[in-house]
Tab-separated table of N, CA and C in Angstrom:
chain	number	residue	atom	x	y	z
D	1	UNK	N	1.267	-1.353	-0.119
D	1	UNK	CA	0.003	-0.166	0.062
D	1	UNK	C	1.026	1.534	-0.142
D	2	UNK	N	0.920	1.964	-0.911
D	2	UNK	CA	1.627	3.336	-1.268
D	2	UNK	C	0.529	4.336	-0.619
D	3	UNK	N	1.315	5.149	0.502
D	3	UNK	CA	0.138	6.440	1.094
D	3	UNK	C	0.859	7.309	0.415
D	4	UNK	N	1.977	7.082	-0.380
D	4	UNK	CA	2.143	8.550	-0.995
D	4	UNK	C	3.415	9.391	0.160
D	5	UNK	N	3.619	11.216	-0.230
D	5	UNK	CA	4.394	11.103	0.575
D	5	UNK	C	3.787	11.975	1.857
D	6	UNK	N	2.745	11.334	2.060
D	6	UNK	CA	1.571	12.207	3.353
D	6	UNK	C	1.851	11.107	4.300
D	7	UNK	N	2.458	9.804	3.957
D	7	UNK	CA	2.630	8.604	4.688
D	7	UNK	C	2.595	8.675	6.560
D	8	UNK	N	3.889	9.278	6.622
D	8	UNK	CA	4.031	10.163	7.888
D	8	UNK	C	2.765	10.749	8.976
D	9	UNK	N	1.760	11.291	7.958
D	9	UNK	CA	1.565	12.139	8.509
D	9	UNK	C	0.121	11.265	8.728
D	10	UNK	N	-0.627	10.544	7.505
D	10	UNK	CA	-1.412	9.809	8.009
D	10	UNK	C	-1.317	8.424	8.868
D	11	UNK	N	-0.118	8.282	9.027
D	11	UNK	CA	0.322	7.131	10.418
D	11	UNK	C	0.171	7.780	11.797
D	12	UNK	N	0.434	9.300	11.680
D	12	UNK	CA	0.509	9.370	13.117
D	12	UNK	C	-0.962	9.788	13.231
D	13	UNK	N	-1.668	10.329	12.416
D	13	UNK	CA	-3.099	10.438	12.164
D	13	UNK	C	-3.867	8.928	13.056
D	14	UNK	N	-3.737	8.269	12.561
D	14	UNK	CA	-4.242	7.275	13.547
D	14	UNK	C	-3.764	6.619	14.354
D	15	UNK	N	-2.725	6.853	14.672
D	15	UNK	CA	-2.072	6.648	16.114
D	15	UNK	C	-2.681	7.477	17.036
D	16	UNK	N	-3.190	9.061	16.893
D	16	UNK	CA	-3.535	9.798	17.213
D	16	UNK	C	-4.802	9.234	17.612
D	17	UNK	N	-5.714	8.858	16.947
D	17	UNK	CA	-6.731	8.271	16.522
D	17	UNK	C	-7.188	7.461	18.004
D	18	UNK	N	-6.708	6.086	17.565
D	18	UNK	CA	-6.085	5.270	17.947
D	18	UNK	C	-5.769	5.275	19.769
D	19	UNK	N	-4.856	6.389	20.270
D	19	UNK	CA	-4.917	6.516	21.301
D	19	UNK	C	-6.084	7.541	22.257
D	20	UNK	N	-6.318	8.331	21.516
D	20	UNK	CA	-7.674	8.675	22.051
D	20	UNK	C	-8.807	8.312	22.385
D	21	UNK	N	-9.185	7.541	21.762
D	21	UNK	CA	-10.581	6.312	21.546
D	21	UNK	C	-10.297	5.062	22.662
D	22	UNK	N	-8.661	4.872	22.186
D	22	UNK	CA	-8.492	4.005	23.797
D	22	UNK	C	-8.794	4.918	25.021
D	23	UNK	N	-8.080	5.894	25.316
D	23	UNK	CA	-8.186	6.253	26.354
D	23	UNK	C	-9.531	6.446	26.748
D	24	UNK	N	-10.743	6.969	25.611
D	24	UNK	CA	-12.011	7.887	26.759
D	24	UNK	C	-12.550	6.465	27.137
D	25	UNK	N	-12.426	4.985	26.163
D	25	UNK	CA	-13.185	3.591	26.419
D	25	UNK	C	-12.312	3.122	27.799
D	26	UNK	N	-11.190	3.326	28.270
D	26	UNK	CA	-10.953	3.468	29.874
D	26	UNK	C	-11.237	4.498	30.547
D	27	UNK	N	-11.273	5.598	30.242
D	27	UNK	CA	-11.525	6.362	31.275
D	27	UNK	C	-13.438	6.133	31.632
D	28	UNK	N	-14.326	5.469	30.629
D	28	UNK	CA	-15.729	5.332	30.436
D	28	UNK	C	-15.342	4.144	32.123
D	29	UNK	N	-15.048	3.034	31.472
D	29	UNK	CA	-14.480	2.102	32.323
D	29	UNK	C	-14.614	2.664	33.447
D	30	UNK	N	-13.516	2.851	33.720
D	30	UNK	CA	-13.027	3.898	35.208
D	30	UNK	C	-14.071	4.425	35.968
D	31	UNK	N	-14.983	5.187	35.106
D	31	UNK	CA	-15.797	6.210	36.040
D	31	UNK	C	-17.121	5.247	35.954
D	32	UNK	N	-17.049	4.226	35.504
D	32	UNK	CA	-18.456	3.307	35.066
D	32	UNK	C	-18.160	3.192	37.087
D	33	UNK	N	-17.162	2.297	36.680
D	33	UNK	CA	-16.575	1.610	38.402
D	33	UNK	C	-17.157	2.477	39.928
D	34	UNK	N	-16.426	3.638	39.339
D	34	UNK	CA	-16.329	4.862	40.356
D	34	UNK	C	-17.868	5.401	40.440
D	35	UNK	N	-18.594	5.460	39.713
D	35	UNK	CA	-19.723	5.741	40.604
D	35	UNK	C	-20.383	4.560	40.734
D	36	UNK	N	-20.579	3.449	40.259
D	36	UNK	CA	-21.366	1.900	41.084
D	36	UNK	C	-20.490	2.027	42.432
D	37	UNK	N	-19.061	2.147	42.394
D	37	UNK	CA	-18.727	2.213	44.141
D	37	UNK	C	-19.452	2.961	44.569
D	38	UNK	N	-19.936	4.496	44.101
D	38	UNK	CA	-20.490	5.548	44.549
D	38	UNK	C	-21.739	5.212	45.402
D	39	UNK	N	-22.444	4.408	44.758
D	39	UNK	CA	-24.053	4.056	44.418
D	39	UNK	C	-23.893	3.303	45.952
D	40	UNK	N	-23.217	2.458	45.571
D	40	UNK	CA	-22.728	1.207	47.170
D	40	UNK	C	-22.735	1.966	47.969
D	41	UNK	N	-21.687	2.831	48.148
D	41	UNK	CA	-21.330	3.487	49.237
D	41	UNK	C	-22.595	4.080	49.929
D	42	UNK	N	-23.681	5.220	49.112
D	42	UNK	CA	-24.733	5.608	49.108
D	42	UNK	C	-25.884	4.474	49.683
D	43	UNK	N	-26.100	3.290	48.757
D	43	UNK	CA	-26.793	2.284	49.949
D	43	UNK	C	-26.578	2.289	51.251
D	44	UNK	N	-25.445	1.627	51.283
D	44	UNK	CA	-25.351	1.565	52.338
D	44	UNK	C	-25.100	2.497	53.435
D	45	UNK	N	-25.099	4.025	53.479
D	45	UNK	CA	-25.592	4.573	54.473
D	45	UNK	C	-26.887	4.996	54.379
D	46	UNK	N	-27.985	4.304	53.711
D	46	UNK	CA	-29.580	4.162	53.813
D	46	UNK	C	-30.063	5.092	53.016
D	47	UNK	N	-29.021	5.981	51.831
D	47	UNK	CA	-29.585	7.117	50.772
D	47	UNK	C	-29.987	5.671	49.969
D	48	UNK	N	-31.386	5.715	49.773
D	48	UNK	CA	-32.190	4.970	48.640
D	48	UNK	C	-32.903	5.711	47.380
D	49	UNK	N	-32.635	5.631	45.911
D	49	UNK	CA	-32.706	5.594	44.895
D	49	UNK	C	-34.485	6.015	44.871
D	50	UNK	N	-34.769	6.631	43.697
D	50	UNK	CA	-36.337	7.179	44.158
D	50	UNK	C	-36.654	6.035	42.779
D	51	UNK	N	-35.685	5.416	41.932
D	51	UNK	CA	-36.097	4.544	41.031
D	51	UNK	C	-36.788	3.430	41.828
D	52	UNK	N	-36.125	2.973	42.941
D	52	UNK	CA	-36.550	1.607	43.319
D	52	UNK	C	-37.313	1.779	44.283
D	53	UNK	N	-38.088	3.096	44.363
D	53	UNK	CA	-38.942	2.583	45.287
D	53	UNK	C	-40.746	2.333	44.044
D	54	UNK	N	-41.767	1.950	44.551
D	54	UNK	CA	-42.653	1.018	43.383
D	54	UNK	C	-43.739	2.720	43.848
D	55	UNK	N	-43.792	2.461	41.709
D	55	UNK	CA	-45.416	3.548	41.605
D	55	UNK	C	-44.341	5.114	41.927
D	56	UNK	N	-43.312	5.151	42.026
D	56	UNK	CA	-42.801	6.680	41.402
D	56	UNK	C	-42.033	6.265	40.283
D	57	UNK	N	-42.304	7.751	39.877
D	57	UNK	CA	-41.913	8.197	38.142
D	57	UNK	C	-40.425	9.012	38.686
């Protein structure tokens, strides 16, 4: 595959996108785990979610 004179720019661009998307995915996973831990801590303290009450919208 011949990318021409701009091959370095193309490969650097692909690498930057890959690093960015991978970073965002890892950040979402870490944040999801943190949010779940925070919810569990609140529930242990006795704080309940409105969505867990029957009949409440």
